[in-house]
């Protein structure tokens, strides 16, 4: 029964649960806990699938099942590693190309800051070992100091917290599954949560009003696909969160962390329970 339970768990955690979570908008009020839950659900699905493949020959005590089970587990793991390589290679190549372009066209400023001569207010960062924070001259001309501080704080939070690695993790898992099983809404929600985390850092630095006004100024800005930007398509939802000015209840946040711990602990527990005594 443990094998069946593990397979069912893997299917539920990779399909219905992400689709349900993507509709729970109040989780956005506690983005850090929400991201932990998303990571736990994604990791739990992988652990359950691998544990089911490993448990089949052990539980059935059949030598002829060893090779098929190992092949199935190897297929899952190999697919993950292949997607990890492809996604990582693509993102790093895109960032390297754009960073080289920015270094040629932009005006160098202290630290990692670069200013491009463009009239449209734009701000984004290119993470990595040779990271860059890119602002447009139009942004510098349009925003007062407090709003500009909000934008810079937002982007530096992405770089410092390595939000790019969080997004890369979910991108790998998103593309590892079959296309008909993927949940684009889940991927979009994770991207939004990362931006909300950076917004919260900006609010702590200058307050909610300057941060909201900066988001409005950047709402129609564009950035490279491999970059993390303060504006863009998530700006409207983030503005709604800022206008609500509501904090998540401790009970809800604690419940989310507890749920994440249970999800991660369940596959190993089922695996151990399924080993014949």
XYZ file of C-alpha atoms in Angstrom:
277
model
C 0.000 0.000 0.000
C 2.924 2.352 0.617
C 3.866 2.321 -3.066
C 0.306 3.217 -4.060
C 0.243 5.965 -1.430
C 3.545 7.393 -2.650
C 2.419 7.405 -6.284
C -0.868 9.049 -5.312
C 1.007 11.611 -3.209
C 3.346 12.440 -6.095
C 0.401 12.954 -8.445
C -1.559 15.082 -5.976
C 1.412 17.278 -5.039
C 2.381 17.853 -8.666
C -1.128 18.465 -10.011
C -4.172 19.424 -7.924
C -2.305 20.999 -4.993
C -0.393 23.623 -7.049
C -3.571 24.547 -8.913
C -5.419 24.975 -5.626
C -2.597 26.969 -4.017
C -2.380 29.327 -6.985
C -5.935 30.465 -6.209
C -5.268 31.165 -2.507
C -4.403 34.825 -2.881
C -4.281 35.529 0.839
C -1.074 33.486 1.031
C 0.549 36.480 -0.678
C 0.387 38.395 2.591
C 3.069 36.052 3.952
C 5.252 35.540 0.865
C 8.191 33.944 2.660
C 6.053 31.228 4.228
C 4.192 30.785 0.948
C 7.443 30.206 -0.935
C 8.493 27.630 1.666
C 5.187 25.827 1.099
C 5.649 25.945 -2.673
C 9.151 24.511 -2.334
C 7.939 21.809 0.035
C 5.113 20.790 -2.285
C 7.402 20.640 -5.314
C 10.158 18.818 -3.437
C 7.651 16.462 -1.829
C 6.311 15.438 -5.240
C 9.819 14.559 -6.415
C 10.646 12.691 -3.201
C 7.411 10.709 -3.406
C 8.070 9.665 -7.004
C 11.643 8.580 -6.251
C 10.611 6.789 -3.049
C 7.868 4.874 -4.891
C 10.352 3.684 -7.524
C 12.841 2.612 -4.849
C 10.241 0.841 -2.736
C 8.769 -1.404 -5.423
C 11.523 -4.074 -5.504
C 11.993 -3.918 -1.727
C 8.309 -4.363 -0.934
C 7.620 -7.038 -3.494
C 10.845 -8.966 -2.763
C 11.061 -9.700 -6.486
C 14.466 -9.570 -8.158
C 12.972 -9.050 -11.593
C 11.460 -5.736 -10.420
C 14.801 -4.238 -9.435
C 15.857 -3.205 -12.939
C 12.487 -1.669 -13.988
C 12.251 0.223 -10.694
C 15.796 1.529 -11.021
C 15.074 2.547 -14.607
C 11.938 4.416 -13.523
C 13.772 6.206 -10.713
C 16.656 6.967 -13.066
C 14.227 8.361 -15.621
C 12.714 10.762 -13.085
C 16.094 11.847 -11.761
C 17.624 12.064 -15.232
C 14.765 14.219 -16.476
C 15.286 16.593 -13.547
C 19.030 16.819 -14.132
C 18.562 17.391 -17.853
C 16.048 20.198 -17.244
C 18.366 21.682 -14.628
C 21.202 21.753 -17.141
C 19.080 23.213 -19.941
C 17.393 25.885 -17.822
C 20.614 26.877 -16.073
C 22.602 27.032 -19.303
C 19.934 29.108 -21.043
C 19.532 31.593 -18.203
C 23.250 32.088 -17.647
C 23.927 32.539 -21.339
C 21.134 35.111 -21.640
C 22.373 37.025 -18.594
C 25.965 36.948 -19.774
C 24.994 38.278 -23.204
C 22.851 41.055 -21.781
C 25.435 41.958 -19.140
C 28.081 42.368 -21.816
C 25.686 44.567 -23.813
C 24.882 46.691 -20.767
C 28.571 47.134 -19.938
C 29.179 48.456 -23.445
C 26.165 50.763 -23.709
C 25.592 51.914 -20.129
C 27.378 54.415 -17.961
C 29.250 52.682 -15.172
C 28.387 53.792 -11.643
C 29.712 52.702 -8.238
C 29.422 49.048 -7.311
C 27.279 47.011 -9.751
C 25.040 49.878 -10.885
C 24.704 50.715 -14.571
C 22.689 53.561 -16.115
C 21.359 53.211 -19.660
C 20.410 56.245 -21.768
C 16.729 55.455 -22.280
C 13.766 57.782 -21.662
C 11.357 55.093 -20.395
C 11.529 54.465 -16.626
C 13.132 51.035 -16.350
C 14.806 49.072 -13.567
C 15.992 45.483 -13.400
C 18.835 43.359 -12.113
C 20.958 40.638 -13.667
C 21.881 38.134 -10.934
C 24.949 35.938 -10.860
C 28.605 36.174 -9.951
C 28.981 39.326 -12.063
C 25.655 40.840 -11.166
C 24.341 44.129 -12.455
C 21.670 46.587 -11.304
C 20.406 48.478 -14.343
C 18.479 51.762 -14.212
C 17.380 53.961 -17.087
C 18.067 57.678 -17.240
C 14.331 58.144 -17.644
C 13.824 56.545 -14.226
C 16.421 58.798 -12.602
C 14.773 61.872 -14.128
C 11.190 60.890 -13.268
C 11.370 59.587 -9.688
C 12.090 61.563 -6.513
C 14.700 60.266 -4.107
C 12.402 58.191 -1.880
C 10.808 56.373 -4.823
C 14.195 55.788 -6.386
C 15.400 54.346 -3.094
C 12.413 51.991 -3.121
C 13.332 50.745 -6.605
C 17.003 50.263 -5.781
C 16.145 48.495 -2.509
C 13.753 46.217 -4.383
C 16.391 45.194 -6.918
C 19.194 44.827 -4.369
C 16.928 42.537 -2.346
C 16.612 40.264 -5.372
C 20.397 40.158 -5.719
C 21.176 39.713 -2.026
C 18.550 37.013 -1.412
C 19.372 35.198 -4.683
C 15.746 35.098 -5.746
C 17.000 33.990 -9.155
C 17.916 30.602 -7.670
C 14.436 30.234 -6.187
C 12.878 30.928 -9.575
C 15.340 28.630 -11.307
C 14.385 25.778 -8.958
C 10.708 26.148 -9.819
C 11.421 26.620 -13.519
C 13.313 23.322 -13.589
C 10.481 21.459 -11.881
C 7.913 23.176 -14.089
C 9.612 22.018 -17.290
C 10.554 18.570 -15.977
C 6.990 17.325 -16.164
C 4.927 16.704 -19.294
C 3.458 19.824 -20.868
C -0.149 18.712 -20.301
C 0.499 18.340 -16.552
C 2.206 21.698 -15.966
C 0.517 24.522 -14.081
C 1.450 27.952 -15.522
C -0.607 29.650 -12.800
C 1.645 28.092 -10.161
C 4.777 29.378 -11.873
C 3.248 32.838 -12.159
C 2.332 32.817 -8.465
C 5.882 31.969 -7.443
C 7.218 34.855 -9.542
C 4.711 37.168 -7.875
C 5.704 36.032 -4.377
C 9.358 36.769 -5.101
C 8.422 40.278 -6.190
C 6.266 40.775 -3.089
C 9.239 39.860 -0.899
C 11.327 42.540 -2.615
C 8.445 45.027 -2.274
C 8.327 44.392 1.466
C 12.014 45.261 1.725
C 11.333 48.515 -0.124
C 8.429 49.321 2.214
C 10.679 48.801 5.242
C 13.197 51.189 3.704
C 10.969 54.104 2.632
C 7.347 53.241 3.392
C 4.346 51.955 1.456
C 3.385 55.157 -0.359
C 6.739 55.818 -2.128
C 6.984 52.133 -2.990
C 3.497 52.118 -4.512
C 4.196 55.252 -6.535
C 7.425 53.728 -7.830
C 5.511 50.622 -8.923
C 3.036 52.795 -10.814
C 5.898 54.529 -12.615
C 7.357 51.151 -13.597
C 4.089 49.358 -14.364
C 4.614 49.426 -18.145
C 8.372 48.904 -18.175
C 10.026 45.934 -19.843
C 13.084 43.909 -18.907
C 15.005 40.946 -20.366
C 13.492 37.520 -19.711
C 16.490 36.430 -17.620
C 16.339 39.534 -15.396
C 14.334 40.339 -12.265
C 12.425 43.619 -12.604
C 10.537 45.858 -10.200
C 7.816 46.613 -12.760
C 6.059 44.431 -15.274
C 2.909 42.334 -15.316
C 2.831 41.650 -11.561
C 2.715 45.349 -10.609
C -1.085 45.545 -10.372
C -1.444 42.628 -7.957
C 1.420 43.966 -5.847
C -0.178 47.404 -5.705
C -3.347 45.825 -4.356
C -1.326 44.153 -1.601
C 0.347 47.445 -0.724
C -3.018 49.233 -0.600
C -4.431 46.620 1.776
C -1.525 47.199 4.167
C -2.422 43.969 5.922
C -0.068 41.550 7.565
C -0.613 37.821 7.581
C -1.901 36.426 10.847
C 0.713 34.516 12.856
C -1.607 31.527 13.035
C -1.852 31.368 9.249
C 1.904 31.767 8.807
C 2.628 29.101 11.415
C 0.138 26.751 9.781
C 1.855 27.221 6.433
C 5.259 26.299 7.869
C 3.736 23.292 9.636
C 2.077 22.156 6.416
C 5.405 22.435 4.577
C 7.137 20.298 7.216
C 4.428 17.628 7.041
C 4.568 17.505 3.238
C 8.340 17.008 3.227
C 8.225 14.402 6.007
C 5.454 12.284 4.473
C 7.379 10.631 1.570
C 10.263 9.385 3.801
C 7.738 8.204 6.396
C 5.770 6.229 3.827
C 8.982 4.770 2.433
C 10.126 3.568 5.864
C 6.658 2.228 6.657
C 6.655 0.250 3.413
C 9.904 -1.625 4.098
C 9.057 -5.206 5.131
C 10.050 -6.023 8.684
